Structure formats: C-alpha cells, structure tokens
C-alpha cells in the first residue's frame, strides 16, 4: 500500500474539537492545517490502525524509506540532521534520565513503567532492575520483540491502538509512563492523555518527547522541515499547545528551558497529575 491509496479518516481539531481550520503548509500532496478556534496545528486526516500494524506503514519498514527519501531531496540537511541525532544520542538524553530523577527518593522495591509506542523495547531495559517494563505498540513485529524482553522482567506488551490498549492495564498502577516520539503519531492524543491520567499513580509522571513545531528550524525550512511526515505525524505541538492538551487531561506540564530549546527539532516534557 502506498501513501496514495491508503484509507484516510477526516479529523477535527484534537485540542478543541473544532471542525474549522486553515491550511498553514502544503507538503507534497497534503496540507497541514491550523485550527481557526484554538490555533492547534495538525493533519486533518489520519490513516487507520491496519496501515501501521505491519507492511510498508509499520515503523520498522517506513523509517528507513523516510530517511532515504530525505537524503534524495535534501542530502546536506539530512546528513547534518543524522549527525545531530548521533550527537544527542551521545549526550544520552533519554526517558530513563527523567524517570530516575523523579523516582530517586521512592522506596518501593517495584516500580511499574509503561512505554506507549515502545517499538522493540530497548532503552527501558537499561532502567534499574526494580522497574518492571510494560509496553504498547501497534507494530506486531516490534511488539513481539518487546514482549519477549519485558516479560522476562515481569511486564508485558499489548499490540493494539493505544486508545484501546490502555484499558488492559490496572488503573492507577503505573509509576511512570513514557511517550517518546509517539504522541505526534496518535490520531486521538487527548484520549490517550486522559487514559494516562487514569493509569498513572498520583505521585507518578508521564515523560513526553515530541517534535517541537515552535523550532527555529521549522520557521527557516518551512514545508521542508523534517518534522512534517505524511501520514505519520498528525499532531504538531508547541510547548504551549502540549501544556494545554495535557491540562485538559488533568496534568500539569513541566518543561525546563533545556527541554524546549528552539534550536532543537524536538522537545521533552514531564507531566504530573493535578491532585
Ligand atoms: Zn482547536
């Protein structure tokens, strides 16, 4: 299946549910729109679960072709971007850092962590053994890989859209929830955040990493910005709009300046439940 023959469902504004929006960018064959009522920037269509479950649309298959496509279009910027990604990895900015800092003074022998959009698992395994990793992913192949390693530590992985998968976990059972490079893909991000509010403990946290639509690079590159991806990236958050959506789900958002630098294409945020 290609981007041109997949089934697409129209979307309303995921922040305020308005149906009125104005095109802001045209990228190849699609438009990114801004809500006329609240200003939220989003893709007014979304592909279904089947597109991402396996085959060309699944992350493990789509990711290499996105990189190849970008190399062909803008080789210099893409090589610089890949080099930058290596640099950020070298600096080891990871959800583990935020979770460790938040839970350092908690004495429980077992802490439950849920990674929504966990892919093959990976970094959660670098958490201290007292953390029990759980996951959600819609790619069957990646979810099976994550389940094999998470179940060895007492957790499990659910393969389903997040809006359905979250009900499979015990309410109020998670010490930490991670959404790393996930929420920009989710057709119903407010529903998922509300689901997280029901799952996370009152003293727990949700760690979010998403592309930053307020990045200087987006302003400079315009429709050539690396954050625009059709049909995968359906939500384009700024620090302000992420905090607004999180507040609607019951969370307070904390972002230090280093978490939302306009020189980075991505931003981090820590959400904590409002009592
Ligand atoms: Zn809106």
PDB file of C-alpha atoms and ligand atoms in Angstrom:
ATOM      1  CA  UNK A   1       0.000   0.000   0.000  1.00  0.00           C
ATOM      2  CA  UNK A   2       1.293   3.477  -0.773  1.00  0.00           C
ATOM      3  CA  UNK A   3       0.542   6.877   0.732  1.00  0.00           C
ATOM      4  CA  UNK A   4      -1.838   7.465  -2.175  1.00  0.00           C
ATOM      5  CA  UNK A   5      -4.199   4.508  -1.811  1.00  0.00           C
ATOM      6  CA  UNK A   6      -4.465   4.059   1.959  1.00  0.00           C
ATOM      7  CA  UNK A   7      -7.777   4.679   3.722  1.00  0.00           C
ATOM      8  CA  UNK A   8      -7.801   8.092   5.380  1.00  0.00           C
ATOM      9  CA  UNK A   9     -10.259   9.308   8.001  1.00  0.00           C
ATOM     10  CA  UNK A  10     -11.018  13.039   8.426  1.00  0.00           C
ATOM     11  CA  UNK A  11     -10.050  14.577  11.779  1.00  0.00           C
ATOM     12  CA  UNK A  12     -11.338  17.528  13.780  1.00  0.00           C
ATOM     13  CA  UNK A  13      -9.018  19.642  15.944  1.00  0.00           C
ATOM     14  CA  UNK A  14      -7.574  17.230  18.539  1.00  0.00           C
ATOM     15  CA  UNK A  15      -7.265  20.017  21.122  1.00  0.00           C
ATOM     16  CA  UNK A  16     -10.671  21.801  20.996  1.00  0.00           C
ATOM     17  CA  UNK A  17     -12.723  19.576  18.620  1.00  0.00           C
ATOM     18  CA  UNK A  18     -13.425  22.446  16.222  1.00  0.00           C
ATOM     19  CA  UNK A  19     -14.032  21.493  12.598  1.00  0.00           C
ATOM     20  CA  UNK A  20     -12.788  24.842  11.249  1.00  0.00           C
ATOM     21  CA  UNK A  21      -9.180  25.023  10.129  1.00  0.00           C
ATOM     22  CA  UNK A  22      -6.994  26.847   7.614  1.00  0.00           C
ATOM     23  CA  UNK A  23      -4.105  25.308   5.632  1.00  0.00           C
ATOM     24  CA  UNK A  24      -0.779  26.506   7.012  1.00  0.00           C
ATOM     25  CA  UNK A  25       1.670  24.399   4.979  1.00  0.00           C
ATOM     26  CA  UNK A  26       1.370  22.353   1.841  1.00  0.00           C
ATOM     27  CA  UNK A  27       3.841  19.474   1.840  1.00  0.00           C
ATOM     28  CA  UNK A  28       3.830  17.425  -1.356  1.00  0.00           C
ATOM     29  CA  UNK A  29       0.230  16.190  -1.693  1.00  0.00           C
ATOM     30  CA  UNK A  30      -1.098  17.111   1.734  1.00  0.00           C
ATOM     31  CA  UNK A  31      -1.876  20.168   3.845  1.00  0.00           C
ATOM     32  CA  UNK A  32      -1.011  20.834   7.477  1.00  0.00           C
ATOM     33  CA  UNK A  33      -3.771  22.991   8.966  1.00  0.00           C
ATOM     34  CA  UNK A  34      -4.143  25.322  11.946  1.00  0.00           C
ATOM     35  CA  UNK A  35      -7.371  25.320  13.951  1.00  0.00           C
ATOM     36  CA  UNK A  36      -9.313  28.571  13.461  1.00  0.00           C
ATOM     37  CA  UNK A  37     -10.517  28.478  17.067  1.00  0.00           C
ATOM     38  CA  UNK A  38      -7.501  27.453  19.181  1.00  0.00           C
ATOM     39  CA  UNK A  39      -4.570  27.614  16.740  1.00  0.00           C
ATOM     40  CA  UNK A  40      -3.513  23.968  17.171  1.00  0.00           C
ATOM     41  CA  UNK A  41      -1.616  22.669  14.119  1.00  0.00           C
ATOM     42  CA  UNK A  42      -2.496  19.215  12.829  1.00  0.00           C
ATOM     43  CA  UNK A  43      -3.069  16.921   9.887  1.00  0.00           C
ATOM     44  CA  UNK A  44      -6.798  16.903   9.033  1.00  0.00           C
ATOM     45  CA  UNK A  45      -6.720  13.188   8.079  1.00  0.00           C
ATOM     46  CA  UNK A  46      -5.355  10.024   9.693  1.00  0.00           C
ATOM     47  CA  UNK A  47      -4.576   6.526   8.401  1.00  0.00           C
ATOM     48  CA  UNK A  48      -6.127   3.562  10.187  1.00  0.00           C
ATOM     49  CA  UNK A  49      -4.586   1.012  12.547  1.00  0.00           C
ATOM     50  CA  UNK A  50      -4.107  -1.538   9.741  1.00  0.00           C
ATOM     51  CA  UNK A  51      -1.728   0.791   7.921  1.00  0.00           C
ATOM     52  CA  UNK A  52       0.688   0.785  10.864  1.00  0.00           C
ATOM     53  CA  UNK A  53       0.259  -2.778  12.135  1.00  0.00           C
ATOM     54  CA  UNK A  54       2.518  -4.389   9.531  1.00  0.00           C
ATOM     55  CA  UNK A  55       3.814  -3.956   5.982  1.00  0.00           C
ATOM     56  CA  UNK A  56       5.001  -0.677   4.425  1.00  0.00           C
ATOM     57  CA  UNK A  57       3.399   1.573   7.032  1.00  0.00           C
ATOM     58  CA  UNK A  58       4.871  -0.184  10.091  1.00  0.00           C
ATOM     59  CA  UNK A  59       7.584   1.885  11.715  1.00  0.00           C
ATOM     60  CA  UNK A  60      10.353  -0.659  11.167  1.00  0.00           C
ATOM     61  CA  UNK A  61       9.643  -0.572   7.417  1.00  0.00           C
ATOM     62  CA  UNK A  62       8.654   3.077   6.950  1.00  0.00           C
ATOM     63  CA  UNK A  63      11.563   4.618   8.886  1.00  0.00           C
ATOM     64  CA  UNK A  64      14.375   3.569   6.505  1.00  0.00           C
ATOM     65  CA  UNK A  65      12.417   4.830   3.472  1.00  0.00           C
ATOM     66  CA  UNK A  66      11.764   8.216   5.139  1.00  0.00           C
ATOM     67  CA  UNK A  67      15.490   8.625   5.633  1.00  0.00           C
ATOM     68  CA  UNK A  68      16.275   7.558   2.053  1.00  0.00           C
ATOM     69  CA  UNK A  69      13.621   9.934   0.721  1.00  0.00           C
ATOM     70  CA  UNK A  70      15.054  12.821   2.709  1.00  0.00           C
ATOM     71  CA  UNK A  71      18.594  12.007   1.604  1.00  0.00           C
ATOM     72  CA  UNK A  72      17.449  12.176  -2.015  1.00  0.00           C
ATOM     73  CA  UNK A  73      15.626  15.502  -1.520  1.00  0.00           C
ATOM     74  CA  UNK A  74      17.863  17.458   0.832  1.00  0.00           C
ATOM     75  CA  UNK A  75      21.066  15.473   1.239  1.00  0.00           C
ATOM     76  CA  UNK A  76      23.059  18.077   3.129  1.00  0.00           C
ATOM     77  CA  UNK A  77      20.393  18.929   5.698  1.00  0.00           C
ATOM     78  CA  UNK A  78      19.566  15.266   6.233  1.00  0.00           C
ATOM     79  CA  UNK A  79      23.193  14.316   6.797  1.00  0.00           C
ATOM     80  CA  UNK A  80      23.510  17.182   9.261  1.00  0.00           C
ATOM     81  CA  UNK A  81      20.320  16.064  10.951  1.00  0.00           C
ATOM     82  CA  UNK A  82      21.566  12.489  11.258  1.00  0.00           C
ATOM     83  CA  UNK A  83      24.846  13.780  12.665  1.00  0.00           C
ATOM     84  CA  UNK A  84      22.895  15.870  15.170  1.00  0.00           C
ATOM     85  CA  UNK A  85      20.866  12.836  16.135  1.00  0.00           C
ATOM     86  CA  UNK A  86      24.092  10.992  16.823  1.00  0.00           C
ATOM     87  CA  UNK A  87      25.237  13.888  18.983  1.00  0.00           C
ATOM     88  CA  UNK A  88      22.035  13.885  21.050  1.00  0.00           C
ATOM     89  CA  UNK A  89      22.335  10.140  21.496  1.00  0.00           C
ATOM     90  CA  UNK A  90      25.900  10.622  22.609  1.00  0.00           C
ATOM     91  CA  UNK A  91      24.611  13.037  25.257  1.00  0.00           C
ATOM     92  CA  UNK A  92      22.274  10.253  26.349  1.00  0.00           C
ATOM     93  CA  UNK A  93      19.105  12.276  26.783  1.00  0.00           C
ATOM     94  CA  UNK A  94      16.636   9.535  27.471  1.00  0.00           C
ATOM     95  CA  UNK A  95      13.356   8.939  29.326  1.00  0.00           C
ATOM     96  CA  UNK A  96      15.406   6.953  31.837  1.00  0.00           C
ATOM     97  CA  UNK A  97      17.001  10.217  32.995  1.00  0.00           C
ATOM     98  CA  UNK A  98      13.598  11.807  33.783  1.00  0.00           C
ATOM     99  CA  UNK A  99      12.220   8.667  35.448  1.00  0.00           C
ATOM    100  CA  UNK A 100      15.294   8.149  37.613  1.00  0.00           C
ATOM    101  CA  UNK A 101      15.275  11.755  38.789  1.00  0.00           C
ATOM    102  CA  UNK A 102      11.557  11.684  39.676  1.00  0.00           C
ATOM    103  CA  UNK A 103      11.587   8.328  41.476  1.00  0.00           C
ATOM    104  CA  UNK A 104      15.027   8.577  43.142  1.00  0.00           C
ATOM    105  CA  UNK A 105      13.521   9.104  46.616  1.00  0.00           C
ATOM    106  CA  UNK A 106      10.791   6.488  46.289  1.00  0.00           C
ATOM    107  CA  UNK A 107      11.491   3.367  48.310  1.00  0.00           C
ATOM    108  CA  UNK A 108       9.201   0.845  46.602  1.00  0.00           C
ATOM    109  CA  UNK A 109      11.007  -2.345  45.585  1.00  0.00           C
ATOM    110  CA  UNK A 110       8.999  -2.485  42.350  1.00  0.00           C
ATOM    111  CA  UNK A 111       8.077   0.388  40.058  1.00  0.00           C
ATOM    112  CA  UNK A 112       5.821  -0.113  37.046  1.00  0.00           C
ATOM    113  CA  UNK A 113       6.777   1.700  33.844  1.00  0.00           C
ATOM    114  CA  UNK A 114       4.660   1.805  30.685  1.00  0.00           C
ATOM    115  CA  UNK A 115       6.101   2.813  27.306  1.00  0.00           C
ATOM    116  CA  UNK A 116       3.380   3.757  24.798  1.00  0.00           C
ATOM    117  CA  UNK A 117       4.809   3.268  21.312  1.00  0.00           C
ATOM    118  CA  UNK A 118       7.548   1.084  22.781  1.00  0.00           C
ATOM    119  CA  UNK A 119       8.775  -0.323  19.457  1.00  0.00           C
ATOM    120  CA  UNK A 120      11.137  -3.231  20.070  1.00  0.00           C
ATOM    121  CA  UNK A 121      11.701  -2.209  23.698  1.00  0.00           C
ATOM    122  CA  UNK A 122      15.299  -1.214  24.017  1.00  0.00           C
ATOM    123  CA  UNK A 123      16.071   1.582  26.437  1.00  0.00           C
ATOM    124  CA  UNK A 124      13.585   0.630  29.187  1.00  0.00           C
ATOM    125  CA  UNK A 125      15.791  -2.381  29.796  1.00  0.00           C
ATOM    126  CA  UNK A 126      18.551  -0.026  30.891  1.00  0.00           C
ATOM    127  CA  UNK A 127      16.430   1.029  33.888  1.00  0.00           C
ATOM    128  CA  UNK A 128      17.384  -0.393  37.294  1.00  0.00           C
ATOM    129  CA  UNK A 129      16.010  -3.946  37.820  1.00  0.00           C
ATOM    130  CA  UNK A 130      13.391  -2.659  40.284  1.00  0.00           C
ATOM    131  CA  UNK A 131      11.496  -1.171  37.295  1.00  0.00           C
ATOM    132  CA  UNK A 132       9.043  -3.527  35.621  1.00  0.00           C
ATOM    133  CA  UNK A 133       8.640  -2.504  31.946  1.00  0.00           C
ATOM    134  CA  UNK A 134       5.298  -2.644  30.130  1.00  0.00           C
ATOM    135  CA  UNK A 135       4.545  -1.543  26.600  1.00  0.00           C
ATOM    136  CA  UNK A 136       2.034  -0.749  23.874  1.00  0.00           C
ATOM    137  CA  UNK A 137       2.828  -0.825  20.175  1.00  0.00           C
ATOM    138  CA  UNK A 138       0.736  -1.240  17.035  1.00  0.00           C
ATOM    139  CA  UNK A 139       3.511  -2.922  15.038  1.00  0.00           C
ATOM    140  CA  UNK A 140       3.011  -6.645  15.627  1.00  0.00           C
ATOM    141  CA  UNK A 141       6.628  -7.479  14.837  1.00  0.00           C
ATOM    142  CA  UNK A 142       8.148  -4.867  17.153  1.00  0.00           C
ATOM    143  CA  UNK A 143       5.635  -5.534  19.941  1.00  0.00           C
ATOM    144  CA  UNK A 144       6.542  -9.239  19.902  1.00  0.00           C
ATOM    145  CA  UNK A 145      10.222  -8.365  20.309  1.00  0.00           C
ATOM    146  CA  UNK A 146       9.488  -6.006  23.207  1.00  0.00           C
ATOM    147  CA  UNK A 147       7.214  -8.551  24.874  1.00  0.00           C
ATOM    148  CA  UNK A 148       9.969 -11.165  24.847  1.00  0.00           C
ATOM    149  CA  UNK A 149      12.317  -8.916  26.838  1.00  0.00           C
ATOM    150  CA  UNK A 150       9.726  -7.128  29.023  1.00  0.00           C
ATOM    151  CA  UNK A 151       8.050 -10.371  30.142  1.00  0.00           C
ATOM    152  CA  UNK A 152      11.421 -11.653  31.378  1.00  0.00           C
ATOM    153  CA  UNK A 153      11.276  -8.745  33.872  1.00  0.00           C
ATOM    154  CA  UNK A 154       7.630  -9.303  34.862  1.00  0.00           C
ATOM    155  CA  UNK A 155       5.903  -6.944  32.418  1.00  0.00           C
ATOM    156  CA  UNK A 156       4.002  -7.400  29.176  1.00  0.00           C
ATOM    157  CA  UNK A 157       3.245  -5.665  25.864  1.00  0.00           C
ATOM    158  CA  UNK A 158      -0.178  -5.059  24.286  1.00  0.00           C
ATOM    159  CA  UNK A 159      -0.496  -4.844  20.479  1.00  0.00           C
ATOM    160  CA  UNK A 160      -3.416  -2.504  19.775  1.00  0.00           C
ATOM    161  CA  UNK A 161      -4.159   1.185  19.188  1.00  0.00           C
ATOM    162  CA  UNK A 162      -3.324   2.989  22.439  1.00  0.00           C
ATOM    163  CA  UNK A 163      -6.915   4.180  22.953  1.00  0.00           C
ATOM    164  CA  UNK A 164      -7.913   0.504  23.316  1.00  0.00           C
ATOM    165  CA  UNK A 165      -4.706  -0.896  24.800  1.00  0.00           C
ATOM    166  CA  UNK A 166      -4.654   1.321  27.911  1.00  0.00           C
ATOM    167  CA  UNK A 167      -7.751  -0.371  29.343  1.00  0.00           C
ATOM    168  CA  UNK A 168      -5.728  -3.604  29.567  1.00  0.00           C
ATOM    169  CA  UNK A 169      -3.607  -2.174  32.398  1.00  0.00           C
ATOM    170  CA  UNK A 170      -4.668  -1.796  36.034  1.00  0.00           C
ATOM    171  CA  UNK A 171      -5.979   1.750  36.779  1.00  0.00           C
ATOM    172  CA  UNK A 172      -3.587   3.750  38.969  1.00  0.00           C
ATOM    173  CA  UNK A 173      -0.850   1.124  38.645  1.00  0.00           C
ATOM    174  CA  UNK A 174       1.914   2.964  36.753  1.00  0.00           C
ATOM    175  CA  UNK A 175       4.737   4.875  38.435  1.00  0.00           C
ATOM    176  CA  UNK A 176       5.889   6.232  35.105  1.00  0.00           C
ATOM    177  CA  UNK A 177       4.555   6.384  31.561  1.00  0.00           C
ATOM    178  CA  UNK A 178       6.785   7.193  28.590  1.00  0.00           C
ATOM    179  CA  UNK A 179       5.657   8.522  25.213  1.00  0.00           C
ATOM    180  CA  UNK A 180       8.810   9.052  23.198  1.00  0.00           C
ATOM    181  CA  UNK A 181       8.287  10.130  19.568  1.00  0.00           C
ATOM    182  CA  UNK A 182       4.758   8.747  19.822  1.00  0.00           C
ATOM    183  CA  UNK A 183       2.165  11.446  20.554  1.00  0.00           C
ATOM    184  CA  UNK A 184       2.750  13.190  17.224  1.00  0.00           C
ATOM    185  CA  UNK A 185       1.557   9.952  15.542  1.00  0.00           C
ATOM    186  CA  UNK A 186      -1.596   9.450  17.645  1.00  0.00           C
ATOM    187  CA  UNK A 187      -4.924  10.290  15.941  1.00  0.00           C
ATOM    188  CA  UNK A 188      -6.585  10.766  19.349  1.00  0.00           C
ATOM    189  CA  UNK A 189      -3.884  12.304  21.550  1.00  0.00           C
ATOM    190  CA  UNK A 190      -6.257  13.851  24.124  1.00  0.00           C
ATOM    191  CA  UNK A 191      -7.980  10.491  24.648  1.00  0.00           C
ATOM    192  CA  UNK A 192      -4.618   8.822  25.192  1.00  0.00           C
ATOM    193  CA  UNK A 193      -3.545  11.516  27.678  1.00  0.00           C
ATOM    194  CA  UNK A 194      -6.816  11.025  29.573  1.00  0.00           C
ATOM    195  CA  UNK A 195      -6.107   7.292  29.578  1.00  0.00           C
ATOM    196  CA  UNK A 196      -2.654   8.001  31.015  1.00  0.00           C
ATOM    197  CA  UNK A 197      -4.239  10.094  33.766  1.00  0.00           C
ATOM    198  CA  UNK A 198      -6.287   7.048  34.766  1.00  0.00           C
ATOM    199  CA  UNK A 199      -3.268   4.724  34.761  1.00  0.00           C
ATOM    200  CA  UNK A 200      -0.560   6.782  36.443  1.00  0.00           C
ATOM    201  CA  UNK A 201      -0.211   6.943  40.234  1.00  0.00           C
ATOM    202  CA  UNK A 202      -0.895  10.293  41.905  1.00  0.00           C
ATOM    203  CA  UNK A 203       2.838  10.756  42.601  1.00  0.00           C
ATOM    204  CA  UNK A 204       3.859   9.352  39.199  1.00  0.00           C
ATOM    205  CA  UNK A 205       4.928  11.057  35.997  1.00  0.00           C
ATOM    206  CA  UNK A 206       4.467  10.950  32.243  1.00  0.00           C
ATOM    207  CA  UNK A 207       7.540  11.673  30.098  1.00  0.00           C
ATOM    208  CA  UNK A 208       6.805  13.039  26.622  1.00  0.00           C
ATOM    209  CA  UNK A 209       9.133  13.650  23.692  1.00  0.00           C
ATOM    210  CA  UNK A 210       7.602  15.152  20.525  1.00  0.00           C
ATOM    211  CA  UNK A 211       8.772  17.275  17.596  1.00  0.00           C
ATOM    212  CA  UNK A 212       8.657  20.965  18.539  1.00  0.00           C
ATOM    213  CA  UNK A 213       6.588  22.861  15.960  1.00  0.00           C
ATOM    214  CA  UNK A 214       7.957  26.068  17.504  1.00  0.00           C
ATOM    215  CA  UNK A 215      11.511  25.044  16.498  1.00  0.00           C
ATOM    216  CA  UNK A 216      13.524  27.677  14.643  1.00  0.00           C
ATOM    217  CA  UNK A 217      14.314  25.046  12.027  1.00  0.00           C
ATOM    218  CA  UNK A 218      10.590  24.794  11.143  1.00  0.00           C
ATOM    219  CA  UNK A 219      10.415  28.570  10.718  1.00  0.00           C
ATOM    220  CA  UNK A 220      13.513  28.556   8.476  1.00  0.00           C
ATOM    221  CA  UNK A 221      12.820  25.368   6.479  1.00  0.00           C
ATOM    222  CA  UNK A 222       9.059  25.897   6.094  1.00  0.00           C
ATOM    223  CA  UNK A 223       7.421  22.974   4.309  1.00  0.00           C
ATOM    224  CA  UNK A 224      10.860  21.313   4.036  1.00  0.00           C
ATOM    225  CA  UNK A 225      11.044  20.880   7.835  1.00  0.00           C
ATOM    226  CA  UNK A 226      11.986  17.318   8.873  1.00  0.00           C
ATOM    227  CA  UNK A 227       9.073  17.233  11.357  1.00  0.00           C
ATOM    228  CA  UNK A 228       6.490  17.100   8.547  1.00  0.00           C
ATOM    229  CA  UNK A 229       5.686  13.486   7.712  1.00  0.00           C
ATOM    230  CA  UNK A 230       2.667  12.230   5.848  1.00  0.00           C
ATOM    231  CA  UNK A 231       0.638  10.401   7.006  1.00  0.00           C
ATOM    232  CA  UNK A 232       2.571   9.581  10.183  1.00  0.00           C
ATOM    233  CA  UNK A 233       2.811  12.886  12.025  1.00  0.00           C
ATOM    234  CA  UNK A 234      -0.740  14.044  12.666  1.00  0.00           C
ATOM    235  CA  UNK A 235      -0.151  16.456  15.595  1.00  0.00           C
ATOM    236  CA  UNK A 236       2.278  19.399  15.634  1.00  0.00           C
ATOM    237  CA  UNK A 237       2.779  20.505  19.239  1.00  0.00           C
ATOM    238  CA  UNK A 238       4.361  23.663  20.582  1.00  0.00           C
ATOM    239  CA  UNK A 239       5.323  23.915  24.265  1.00  0.00           C
ATOM    240  CA  UNK A 240       2.109  25.900  24.804  1.00  0.00           C
ATOM    241  CA  UNK A 241      -0.280  23.581  22.955  1.00  0.00           C
ATOM    242  CA  UNK A 242       1.209  20.471  24.567  1.00  0.00           C
ATOM    243  CA  UNK A 243       0.624  22.004  28.008  1.00  0.00           C
ATOM    244  CA  UNK A 244      -2.937  22.986  27.009  1.00  0.00           C
ATOM    245  CA  UNK A 245      -3.787  19.446  25.908  1.00  0.00           C
ATOM    246  CA  UNK A 246      -2.124  17.918  28.975  1.00  0.00           C
ATOM    247  CA  UNK A 247      -4.150  20.259  31.221  1.00  0.00           C
ATOM    248  CA  UNK A 248      -7.394  19.055  29.584  1.00  0.00           C
ATOM    249  CA  UNK A 249      -6.388  15.519  30.593  1.00  0.00           C
ATOM    250  CA  UNK A 250      -5.643  16.550  34.212  1.00  0.00           C
ATOM    251  CA  UNK A 251      -1.879  17.115  34.079  1.00  0.00           C
ATOM    252  CA  UNK A 252       0.497  19.904  34.995  1.00  0.00           C
ATOM    253  CA  UNK A 253       3.347  20.267  32.490  1.00  0.00           C
ATOM    254  CA  UNK A 254       6.933  20.946  33.491  1.00  0.00           C
ATOM    255  CA  UNK A 255       9.475  21.905  30.850  1.00  0.00           C
ATOM    256  CA  UNK A 256      12.836  23.341  31.734  1.00  0.00           C
ATOM    257  CA  UNK A 257      14.425  25.649  29.184  1.00  0.00           C
ATOM    258  CA  UNK A 258      16.771  22.841  28.086  1.00  0.00           C
ATOM    259  CA  UNK A 259      13.723  20.654  27.412  1.00  0.00           C
ATOM    260  CA  UNK A 260      12.295  23.059  24.819  1.00  0.00           C
ATOM    261  CA  UNK A 261      15.227  24.787  23.178  1.00  0.00           C
ATOM    262  CA  UNK A 262      14.074  26.436  19.919  1.00  0.00           C
ATOM    263  CA  UNK A 263      17.330  25.217  18.349  1.00  0.00           C
ATOM    264  CA  UNK A 264      16.164  21.598  18.684  1.00  0.00           C
ATOM    265  CA  UNK A 265      13.556  19.972  16.425  1.00  0.00           C
ATOM    266  CA  UNK A 266      12.257  18.014  19.433  1.00  0.00           C
ATOM    267  CA  UNK A 267      11.172  18.837  22.951  1.00  0.00           C
ATOM    268  CA  UNK A 268      10.718  16.971  26.216  1.00  0.00           C
ATOM    269  CA  UNK A 269       8.079  17.470  28.895  1.00  0.00           C
ATOM    270  CA  UNK A 270       7.241  15.932  32.263  1.00  0.00           C
ATOM    271  CA  UNK A 271       3.518  15.717  33.051  1.00  0.00           C
ATOM    272  CA  UNK A 272       2.331  15.155  36.616  1.00  0.00           C
ATOM    273  CA  UNK A 273      -1.286  14.560  37.692  1.00  0.00           C
ATOM    274  CA  UNK A 274      -3.010  17.517  39.328  1.00  0.00           C
ATOM    275  CA  UNK A 275      -4.388  16.278  42.643  1.00  0.00           C
TER     276      UNK A 275
HETATM  277 ZN1  LIG B   1      -8.774  23.774  18.031  1.00  0.00          ZN
END
